[in-house]
């Protein structure tokens, strides 16, 4: 078997060498892209090996071993890396998403090399992109292995900075700069909360101790007074939640994801926001060792609200990547909801249900990583081919980009949690845990968990609607613009990368029973053995929940669905329909020409839901019709705008930002720029000091 | 040889004369006459240096006195007058702090100087100790002139008054710093004034005014 420490050293060396190699070859754009992809994939493979070592290890407890302890790299504190079950799982996520995305980036990044036939296009420095990319992946891998406070915070910050530089890669666009700045502000607000949180968590151990390893924190955390533990939890919740994209700290997500190059969006949405969840699980399950029921309740409520808010705004957004970003808010919400439920169950002593909910959360983390990176890669392929993300100018791409369309469809079906794809299994387990929650004795918990159940169910329906819109409007019918009309299929490596993820979506759905025992092992390592009854039992191809409550066999279900499809086809044949395609003119209310302008638009698709949830969106309807003549029936120009209200931006961040500007104005009275004023300060300070120190 | 008593009386008289010229600069709005008053003040300082040199026998002070008279009483006033004529700016039209208030603040600063320097003056048995607070008052007055006036020329004048205060303090407290240092200070001062002259022309060119408050516009 491989030696885990050696694997880690090789992994770090690969990414650092990759950063150097990519920078040195920045003049040769093809070589740079290839090197970036190859080093990214090699590092991903190493991470995968490390993850498999960690998951296979049959050690009691959390199965942690110190891999590496580096003294002297940093002047005042050693860097220490430990592999345990939770970090192994997140390593698996990074590897599974990172490898296809690195492959994808090889062909995608040629977007940024200037073409001689496109004189307007600017070249961007792919060398710098490569450096930031390698550092970003490396810091994500190391952050889940970090096992001292200093190591963790250092790498967390490195990850934030590397991703910031990736977000602002298209730095010539003003939108990108603004999105980057917003991201930088939000991530640092979160960092401040984390920093204070870790300091408070250390408690008395902080004095004269720069290492503050997690094993020391585990002991010192038990001795903390309960109010201090509560404050630590709240700070960590804010800090990690802002990275995970939970409301009200989600505002950077819909800005940063569309601004970043598509491989980066895929990594940020697929992996990085999950590390926020990792941090929250590490703190609540491991370091603090559980807490009162309201911790879980808070996570559950905020998670449910994020899920609903995210998907409702995804529904009405017509920028393909921003839609996906809002959907990430929603999925982070689902994961938080399940994690919160697990904590509630755990604090109530029902480890069986806690394990069930946590397994659901972990599985959804992996699933979302796979299908969301697939969808972002698909959106990137569309962007590269058509240079627009506005769904109202897309359409008809299924004829022009059949492979991309197929893979995007697989991603959409997965995210909508339809069997036999992976999204279904994860959400099914989460729903099962919530349905079983009636076993808890507390009435209060019933109310919250039932509300969570409702939120999850409503979210599930809305996700399906949002992705019918995303796929249908973008890929079906006629192209709505010349760019969409001239679209061509994505390059080979991009198709391969998307294909890998699409196959993974199917496999993670059909063969869930192979992976679930490992997740169960992780959960039990922190939560303890199941009691009072069995929560989750995996036998052969079947997953059972509770005691004879629910049962699912994903593989059999898949086979059954395939059979049903065959039977349906056979039935059509019996009915005498031999041709699978039937060509005829679409009825156009008596007009003979069909133009793309008659098509159903994304706005129209979202409108019924916009009306239903008008109390939330508070849409502003602006309709102007210009009629040149006397008759109102011959309109020349009709413009219709119907923007929705962004609650948090308008009512939370707006006033805060205005308050800060107001304070700055007040402060600028002192810092006025007037020479005389500054001289007056000198004179008065001189006189005051002289008078005070006389004697 | 004069008695110690006579020496002190003359010295105090000269010190008060320096202070009065400082207050006069605060009072006069005409830039030309303010420059002339500064020349008179420098001349009084030179006399003071000669007087101390004569009494204590510190020969190097004669050289210093000559330099003060040549540079501060003649060269600098001539330079400043040239700036004033060339820029056609003869009066401090609207200072930040009016003349009457300025005089009051000036008087207050003298009180502060006495209050601050009293322990120092008490602690020494120099024959010059009564004049020490006056020298310090000149430092504060000089700073106050730069603060309260708008025209760049007046502000340079304030700086020069401040410099005079420091010089007076040095002469009174230690009968002058070493000659080489003093000469260095004069060189510094002279070059500083030349640079300020260039700067004032530049400010005038750029803003068509030598009011330094227009420089507020520079902040980002």
mmCIF file of N, CA and C in Angstrom, chain A residues 1-98:
data_model
loop_
_atom_site.group_PDB
_atom_site.id
_atom_site.type_symbol
_atom_site.label_atom_id
_atom_site.label_comp_id
_atom_site.label_asym_id
_atom_site.label_seq_id
_atom_site.Cartn_x
_atom_site.Cartn_y
_atom_site.Cartn_z
ATOM 1 N N UNK A 1 0.850 -1.211 0.000
ATOM 2 C CA UNK A 1 0.000 0.000 0.000
ATOM 3 C C UNK A 1 0.873 1.245 0.000
ATOM 4 N N UNK A 2 0.326 2.336 -0.519
ATOM 5 C CA UNK A 2 1.089 3.582 -0.564
ATOM 6 C C UNK A 2 1.269 4.152 0.832
ATOM 7 N N UNK A 3 2.358 4.863 0.989
ATOM 8 C CA UNK A 3 2.561 5.566 2.251
ATOM 9 C C UNK A 3 1.923 6.948 2.141
ATOM 10 N N UNK A 4 0.995 7.218 3.045
ATOM 11 C CA UNK A 4 0.187 8.431 2.918
ATOM 12 C C UNK A 4 1.044 9.695 2.952
ATOM 13 N N UNK A 5 2.066 9.702 3.811
ATOM 14 C CA UNK A 5 2.908 10.892 3.908
ATOM 15 C C UNK A 5 3.614 11.159 2.591
ATOM 16 N N UNK A 6 4.110 10.078 1.990
ATOM 17 C CA UNK A 6 4.806 10.224 0.717
ATOM 18 C C UNK A 6 3.862 10.779 -0.346
ATOM 19 N N UNK A 7 2.645 10.251 -0.368
ATOM 20 C CA UNK A 7 1.663 10.722 -1.344
ATOM 21 C C UNK A 7 1.423 12.211 -1.173
ATOM 22 N N UNK A 8 1.312 12.637 0.084
ATOM 23 C CA UNK A 8 1.052 14.059 0.331
ATOM 24 C C UNK A 8 2.216 14.907 -0.173
ATOM 25 N N UNK A 9 3.450 14.455 0.104
ATOM 26 C CA UNK A 9 4.616 15.233 -0.332
ATOM 27 C C UNK A 9 4.649 15.318 -1.854
ATOM 28 N N UNK A 10 4.384 14.194 -2.519
ATOM 29 C CA UNK A 10 4.370 14.196 -3.986
ATOM 30 C C UNK A 10 3.293 15.141 -4.498
ATOM 31 N N UNK A 11 2.137 15.117 -3.836
ATOM 32 C CA UNK A 11 1.016 15.976 -4.243
ATOM 33 C C UNK A 11 1.402 17.453 -4.176
ATOM 34 N N UNK A 12 1.994 17.839 -3.026
ATOM 35 C CA UNK A 12 2.392 19.236 -2.877
ATOM 36 C C UNK A 12 3.424 19.585 -3.942
ATOM 37 N N UNK A 13 4.391 18.669 -4.152
ATOM 38 C CA UNK A 13 5.440 18.931 -5.135
ATOM 39 C C UNK A 13 4.845 19.092 -6.527
ATOM 40 N N UNK A 14 3.863 18.257 -6.869
ATOM 41 C CA UNK A 14 3.255 18.341 -8.205
ATOM 42 C C UNK A 14 2.638 19.725 -8.414
ATOM 43 N N UNK A 15 1.859 20.177 -7.432
ATOM 44 C CA UNK A 15 1.170 21.455 -7.643
ATOM 45 C C UNK A 15 2.150 22.620 -7.664
ATOM 46 N N UNK A 16 3.167 22.572 -6.804
ATOM 47 C CA UNK A 16 4.130 23.676 -6.811
ATOM 48 C C UNK A 16 4.930 23.664 -8.112
ATOM 49 N N UNK A 17 5.356 22.468 -8.531
ATOM 50 C CA UNK A 17 6.077 22.379 -9.797
ATOM 51 C C UNK A 17 5.180 22.846 -10.937
ATOM 52 N N UNK A 18 3.899 22.485 -10.856
ATOM 53 C CA UNK A 18 2.945 22.914 -11.875
ATOM 54 C C UNK A 18 2.879 24.430 -11.952
ATOM 55 N N UNK A 19 2.809 25.080 -10.780
ATOM 56 C CA UNK A 19 2.725 26.544 -10.775
ATOM 57 C C UNK A 19 3.952 27.138 -11.453
ATOM 58 N N UNK A 20 5.129 26.604 -11.138
ATOM 59 C CA UNK A 20 6.361 27.142 -11.722
ATOM 60 C C UNK A 20 6.384 26.875 -13.230
ATOM 61 N N UNK A 21 6.076 25.629 -13.602
ATOM 62 C CA UNK A 21 6.167 25.254 -15.019
ATOM 63 C C UNK A 21 5.212 26.092 -15.857
ATOM 64 N N UNK A 22 3.988 26.274 -15.349
ATOM 65 C CA UNK A 22 2.997 27.033 -16.095
ATOM 66 C C UNK A 22 3.442 28.479 -16.269
ATOM 67 N N UNK A 23 4.048 29.015 -15.210
ATOM 68 C CA UNK A 23 4.465 30.414 -15.318
ATOM 69 C C UNK A 23 5.614 30.564 -16.306
ATOM 70 N N UNK A 24 6.546 29.598 -16.290
ATOM 71 C CA UNK A 24 7.712 29.712 -17.167
ATOM 72 C C UNK A 24 7.322 29.585 -18.638
ATOM 73 N N UNK A 25 6.255 28.829 -18.912
ATOM 74 C CA UNK A 25 5.894 28.605 -20.310
ATOM 75 C C UNK A 25 4.779 29.519 -20.772
ATOM 76 N N UNK A 26 4.575 30.644 -20.063
ATOM 77 C CA UNK A 26 3.375 31.444 -20.342
ATOM 78 C C UNK A 26 3.347 32.004 -21.763
ATOM 79 N N UNK A 27 4.504 32.063 -22.417
ATOM 80 C CA UNK A 27 4.501 32.612 -23.786
ATOM 81 C C UNK A 27 3.878 31.619 -24.767
ATOM 82 N N UNK A 28 4.038 30.318 -24.474
ATOM 83 C CA UNK A 28 3.499 29.283 -25.366
ATOM 84 C C UNK A 28 2.120 28.893 -24.849
ATOM 85 N N UNK A 29 1.074 29.470 -25.439
ATOM 86 C CA UNK A 29 -0.229 29.332 -24.798
ATOM 87 C C UNK A 29 -0.696 27.874 -24.767
ATOM 88 N N UNK A 30 -0.440 27.126 -25.832
ATOM 89 C CA UNK A 30 -0.932 25.750 -25.865
ATOM 90 C C UNK A 30 -0.228 24.920 -24.795
ATOM 91 N N UNK A 31 1.096 25.074 -24.720
ATOM 92 C CA UNK A 31 1.876 24.318 -23.745
ATOM 93 C C UNK A 31 1.439 24.680 -22.327
ATOM 94 N N UNK A 32 1.223 25.979 -22.086
ATOM 95 C CA UNK A 32 0.794 26.421 -20.757
ATOM 96 C C UNK A 32 -0.493 25.739 -20.351
ATOM 97 N N UNK A 33 -1.452 25.735 -21.291
ATOM 98 C CA UNK A 33 -2.745 25.148 -20.961
ATOM 99 C C UNK A 33 -2.615 23.656 -20.708
ATOM 100 N N UNK A 34 -1.800 23.004 -21.556
ATOM 101 C CA UNK A 34 -1.639 21.565 -21.373
ATOM 102 C C UNK A 34 -0.970 21.244 -20.049
ATOM 103 N N UNK A 35 0.093 22.010 -19.744
ATOM 104 C CA UNK A 35 0.792 21.756 -18.480
ATOM 105 C C UNK A 35 -0.133 21.983 -17.294
ATOM 106 N N UNK A 36 -0.906 23.075 -17.360
ATOM 107 C CA UNK A 36 -1.826 23.377 -16.256
ATOM 108 C C UNK A 36 -2.798 22.220 -16.051
ATOM 109 N N UNK A 37 -3.348 21.724 -17.165
ATOM 110 C CA UNK A 37 -4.295 20.623 -17.069
ATOM 111 C C UNK A 37 -3.624 19.364 -16.538
ATOM 112 N N UNK A 38 -2.436 19.038 -17.077
ATOM 113 C CA UNK A 38 -1.785 17.779 -16.693
ATOM 114 C C UNK A 38 -1.382 17.804 -15.219
ATOM 115 N N UNK A 39 -0.797 18.924 -14.773
ATOM 116 C CA UNK A 39 -0.410 18.998 -13.362
ATOM 117 C C UNK A 39 -1.648 18.978 -12.465
ATOM 118 N N UNK A 40 -2.723 19.626 -12.921
ATOM 119 C CA UNK A 40 -3.960 19.598 -12.143
ATOM 120 C C UNK A 40 -4.486 18.172 -12.010
ATOM 121 N N UNK A 41 -4.454 17.426 -13.122
ATOM 122 C CA UNK A 41 -4.961 16.050 -13.092
ATOM 123 C C UNK A 41 -4.060 15.175 -12.220
ATOM 124 N N UNK A 42 -2.728 15.352 -12.383
ATOM 125 C CA UNK A 42 -1.806 14.542 -11.588
ATOM 126 C C UNK A 42 -2.024 14.782 -10.103
ATOM 127 N N UNK A 43 -2.163 16.064 -9.731
ATOM 128 C CA UNK A 43 -2.423 16.382 -8.328
ATOM 129 C C UNK A 43 -3.732 15.772 -7.868
ATOM 130 N N UNK A 44 -4.760 15.832 -8.749
ATOM 131 C CA UNK A 44 -6.064 15.255 -8.423
ATOM 132 C C UNK A 44 -5.956 13.761 -8.177
ATOM 133 N N UNK A 45 -5.160 13.064 -9.004
ATOM 134 C CA UNK A 45 -4.997 11.621 -8.821
ATOM 135 C C UNK A 45 -4.354 11.332 -7.470
ATOM 136 N N UNK A 46 -3.340 12.134 -7.125
ATOM 137 C CA UNK A 46 -2.699 11.946 -5.812
ATOM 138 C C UNK A 46 -3.721 12.149 -4.682
ATOM 139 N N UNK A 47 -4.557 13.203 -4.827
ATOM 140 C CA UNK A 47 -5.577 13.459 -3.806
ATOM 141 C C UNK A 47 -6.536 12.279 -3.716
ATOM 142 N N UNK A 48 -6.843 11.693 -4.879
ATOM 143 C CA UNK A 48 -7.753 10.549 -4.902
ATOM 144 C C UNK A 48 -7.138 9.367 -4.148
ATOM 145 N N UNK A 49 -5.834 9.121 -4.409
ATOM 146 C CA UNK A 49 -5.157 8.019 -3.705
ATOM 147 C C UNK A 49 -5.197 8.259 -2.197
ATOM 148 N N UNK A 50 -4.883 9.507 -1.822
ATOM 149 C CA UNK A 50 -4.872 9.850 -0.398
ATOM 150 C C UNK A 50 -6.257 9.636 0.219
ATOM 151 N N UNK A 51 -7.292 10.053 -0.527
ATOM 152 C CA UNK A 51 -8.658 9.896 -0.032
ATOM 153 C C UNK A 51 -8.989 8.418 0.141
ATOM 154 N N UNK A 52 -8.595 7.584 -0.826
ATOM 155 C CA UNK A 52 -8.916 6.162 -0.734
ATOM 156 C C UNK A 52 -8.173 5.513 0.430
ATOM 157 N N UNK A 53 -6.902 5.942 0.644
ATOM 158 C CA UNK A 53 -6.175 5.419 1.810
ATOM 159 C C UNK A 53 -6.948 5.749 3.090
ATOM 160 N N UNK A 54 -7.376 7.034 3.173
ATOM 161 C CA UNK A 54 -8.059 7.472 4.386
ATOM 162 C C UNK A 54 -9.381 6.757 4.593
ATOM 163 N N UNK A 55 -10.116 6.518 3.508
ATOM 164 C CA UNK A 55 -11.431 5.898 3.652
ATOM 165 C C UNK A 55 -11.317 4.402 3.929
ATOM 166 N N UNK A 56 -10.249 3.773 3.389
ATOM 167 C CA UNK A 56 -10.110 2.336 3.586
ATOM 168 C C UNK A 56 -9.663 1.965 4.987
ATOM 169 N N UNK A 57 -8.908 2.885 5.560
ATOM 170 C CA UNK A 57 -8.289 2.581 6.837
ATOM 171 C C UNK A 57 -9.342 2.190 7.866
ATOM 172 N N UNK A 58 -9.124 1.039 8.473
ATOM 173 C CA UNK A 58 -10.151 0.539 9.376
ATOM 174 C C UNK A 58 -9.783 0.795 10.817
ATOM 175 N N UNK A 59 -9.594 2.065 11.131
ATOM 176 C CA UNK A 59 -9.168 2.392 12.481
ATOM 177 C C UNK A 59 -10.376 2.743 13.332
ATOM 178 N N UNK A 60 -10.268 2.550 14.630
ATOM 179 C CA UNK A 60 -11.367 2.977 15.502
ATOM 180 C C UNK A 60 -11.438 4.496 15.558
ATOM 181 N N UNK A 61 -12.573 5.017 16.006
ATOM 182 C CA UNK A 61 -12.750 6.460 16.157
ATOM 183 C C UNK A 61 -12.716 7.133 14.803
ATOM 184 N N UNK A 62 -12.142 8.336 14.759
ATOM 185 C CA UNK A 62 -12.136 9.067 13.502
ATOM 186 C C UNK A 62 -10.976 8.619 12.622
ATOM 187 N N UNK A 63 -10.126 7.713 13.115
ATOM 188 C CA UNK A 63 -9.071 7.154 12.290
ATOM 189 C C UNK A 63 -8.044 8.165 11.848
ATOM 190 N N UNK A 64 -7.644 9.054 12.742
ATOM 191 C CA UNK A 64 -6.757 10.125 12.303
ATOM 192 C C UNK A 64 -5.296 9.748 12.512
ATOM 193 N N UNK A 65 -4.474 10.124 11.547
ATOM 194 C CA UNK A 65 -3.033 9.993 11.703
ATOM 195 C C UNK A 65 -2.385 11.274 11.229
ATOM 196 N N UNK A 66 -1.364 11.701 11.955
ATOM 197 C CA UNK A 66 -0.624 12.881 11.533
ATOM 198 C C UNK A 66 0.229 12.482 10.344
ATOM 199 N N UNK A 67 0.045 13.183 9.232
ATOM 200 C CA UNK A 67 0.809 12.853 8.034
ATOM 201 C C UNK A 67 2.143 13.556 8.029
ATOM 202 N N UNK A 68 2.111 14.804 8.411
ATOM 203 C CA UNK A 68 3.276 15.631 8.181
ATOM 204 C C UNK A 68 3.245 16.769 9.177
ATOM 205 N N UNK A 69 4.398 17.024 9.777
ATOM 206 C CA UNK A 69 4.487 18.163 10.672
ATOM 207 C C UNK A 69 5.726 18.943 10.285
ATOM 208 N N UNK A 70 5.525 20.143 9.774
ATOM 209 C CA UNK A 70 6.651 20.910 9.242
ATOM 210 C C UNK A 70 7.019 22.016 10.208
ATOM 211 N N UNK A 71 8.184 21.885 10.831
ATOM 212 C CA UNK A 71 8.676 22.956 11.693
ATOM 213 C C UNK A 71 9.502 23.897 10.834
ATOM 214 N N UNK A 72 9.430 25.177 11.142
ATOM 215 C CA UNK A 72 10.376 26.091 10.530
ATOM 216 C C UNK A 72 9.982 26.618 9.171
ATOM 217 N N UNK A 73 8.904 26.100 8.576
ATOM 218 C CA UNK A 73 8.459 26.678 7.310
ATOM 219 C C UNK A 73 7.902 28.067 7.575
ATOM 220 N N UNK A 74 7.103 28.135 8.624
ATOM 221 C CA UNK A 74 6.618 29.423 9.092
ATOM 222 C C UNK A 74 7.387 29.752 10.356
ATOM 223 N N UNK A 75 7.704 31.028 10.568
ATOM 224 C CA UNK A 75 8.632 31.359 11.648
ATOM 225 C C UNK A 75 8.138 31.015 13.045
ATOM 226 N N UNK A 76 6.836 31.083 13.296
ATOM 227 C CA UNK A 76 6.422 30.989 14.696
ATOM 228 C C UNK A 76 5.569 29.775 15.024
ATOM 229 N N UNK A 77 5.114 29.042 14.019
ATOM 230 C CA UNK A 77 4.261 27.911 14.345
ATOM 231 C C UNK A 77 4.470 26.808 13.314
ATOM 232 N N UNK A 78 4.448 25.560 13.733
ATOM 233 C CA UNK A 78 4.615 24.473 12.776
ATOM 234 C C UNK A 78 3.345 24.288 11.942
ATOM 235 N N UNK A 79 3.535 23.774 10.718
ATOM 236 C CA UNK A 79 2.394 23.388 9.900
ATOM 237 C C UNK A 79 2.174 21.898 10.131
ATOM 238 N N UNK A 80 0.926 21.517 10.368
ATOM 239 C CA UNK A 80 0.685 20.109 10.646
ATOM 240 C C UNK A 80 -0.518 19.622 9.838
ATOM 241 N N UNK A 81 -0.370 18.445 9.231
ATOM 242 C CA UNK A 81 -1.440 17.901 8.391
ATOM 243 C C UNK A 81 -1.814 16.519 8.889
ATOM 244 N N UNK A 82 -3.118 16.305 9.042
ATOM 245 C CA UNK A 82 -3.610 15.047 9.562
ATOM 246 C C UNK A 82 -4.683 14.507 8.633
ATOM 247 N N UNK A 83 -4.646 13.196 8.407
ATOM 248 C CA UNK A 83 -5.666 12.565 7.576
ATOM 249 C C UNK A 83 -6.641 11.842 8.487
ATOM 250 N N UNK A 84 -7.917 12.179 8.401
ATOM 251 C CA UNK A 84 -8.914 11.366 9.096
ATOM 252 C C UNK A 84 -10.091 11.152 8.166
ATOM 253 N N UNK A 85 -11.158 10.552 8.669
ATOM 254 C CA UNK A 85 -12.215 10.150 7.746
ATOM 255 C C UNK A 85 -12.904 11.322 7.093
ATOM 256 N N UNK A 86 -13.167 12.373 7.898
ATOM 257 C CA UNK A 86 -13.881 13.515 7.332
ATOM 258 C C UNK A 86 -13.036 14.178 6.240
ATOM 259 N N UNK A 87 -11.721 14.354 6.517
ATOM 260 C CA UNK A 87 -10.897 15.004 5.492
ATOM 261 C C UNK A 87 -10.751 14.095 4.272
ATOM 262 N N UNK A 88 -10.720 12.777 4.484
ATOM 263 C CA UNK A 88 -10.635 11.867 3.341
ATOM 264 C C UNK A 88 -11.820 12.061 2.414
ATOM 265 N N UNK A 89 -13.009 12.192 3.013
ATOM 266 C CA UNK A 89 -14.194 12.349 2.184
ATOM 267 C C UNK A 89 -14.103 13.628 1.351
ATOM 268 N N UNK A 90 -13.658 14.716 1.982
ATOM 269 C CA UNK A 90 -13.591 15.964 1.226
ATOM 270 C C UNK A 90 -12.459 15.927 0.201
ATOM 271 N N UNK A 91 -11.388 15.172 0.498
ATOM 272 C CA UNK A 91 -10.349 14.969 -0.514
ATOM 273 C C UNK A 91 -10.942 14.270 -1.732
ATOM 274 N N UNK A 92 -11.799 13.293 -1.467
ATOM 275 C CA UNK A 92 -12.457 12.571 -2.549
ATOM 276 C C UNK A 92 -13.248 13.544 -3.422
ATOM 277 N N UNK A 93 -13.981 14.444 -2.761
ATOM 278 C CA UNK A 93 -14.763 15.438 -3.495
ATOM 279 C C UNK A 93 -13.856 16.301 -4.369
ATOM 280 N N UNK A 94 -12.754 16.795 -3.777
ATOM 281 C CA UNK A 94 -11.848 17.677 -4.528
ATOM 282 C C UNK A 94 -11.298 16.930 -5.738
ATOM 283 N N UNK A 95 -10.909 15.660 -5.528
ATOM 284 C CA UNK A 95 -10.317 14.898 -6.624
ATOM 285 C C UNK A 95 -11.344 14.631 -7.717
ATOM 286 N N UNK A 96 -12.541 14.214 -7.308
ATOM 287 C CA UNK A 96 -13.554 13.826 -8.284
ATOM 288 C C UNK A 96 -13.987 15.027 -9.132
ATOM 289 N N UNK A 97 -14.025 16.204 -8.533
ATOM 290 C CA UNK A 97 -14.389 17.388 -9.312
ATOM 291 C C UNK A 97 -13.160 17.960 -10.012
ATOM 292 N N UNK A 98 -12.026 17.939 -9.317
ATOM 293 C CA UNK A 98 -10.833 18.608 -9.835
ATOM 294 C C UNK A 98 -10.290 17.976 -11.092
#
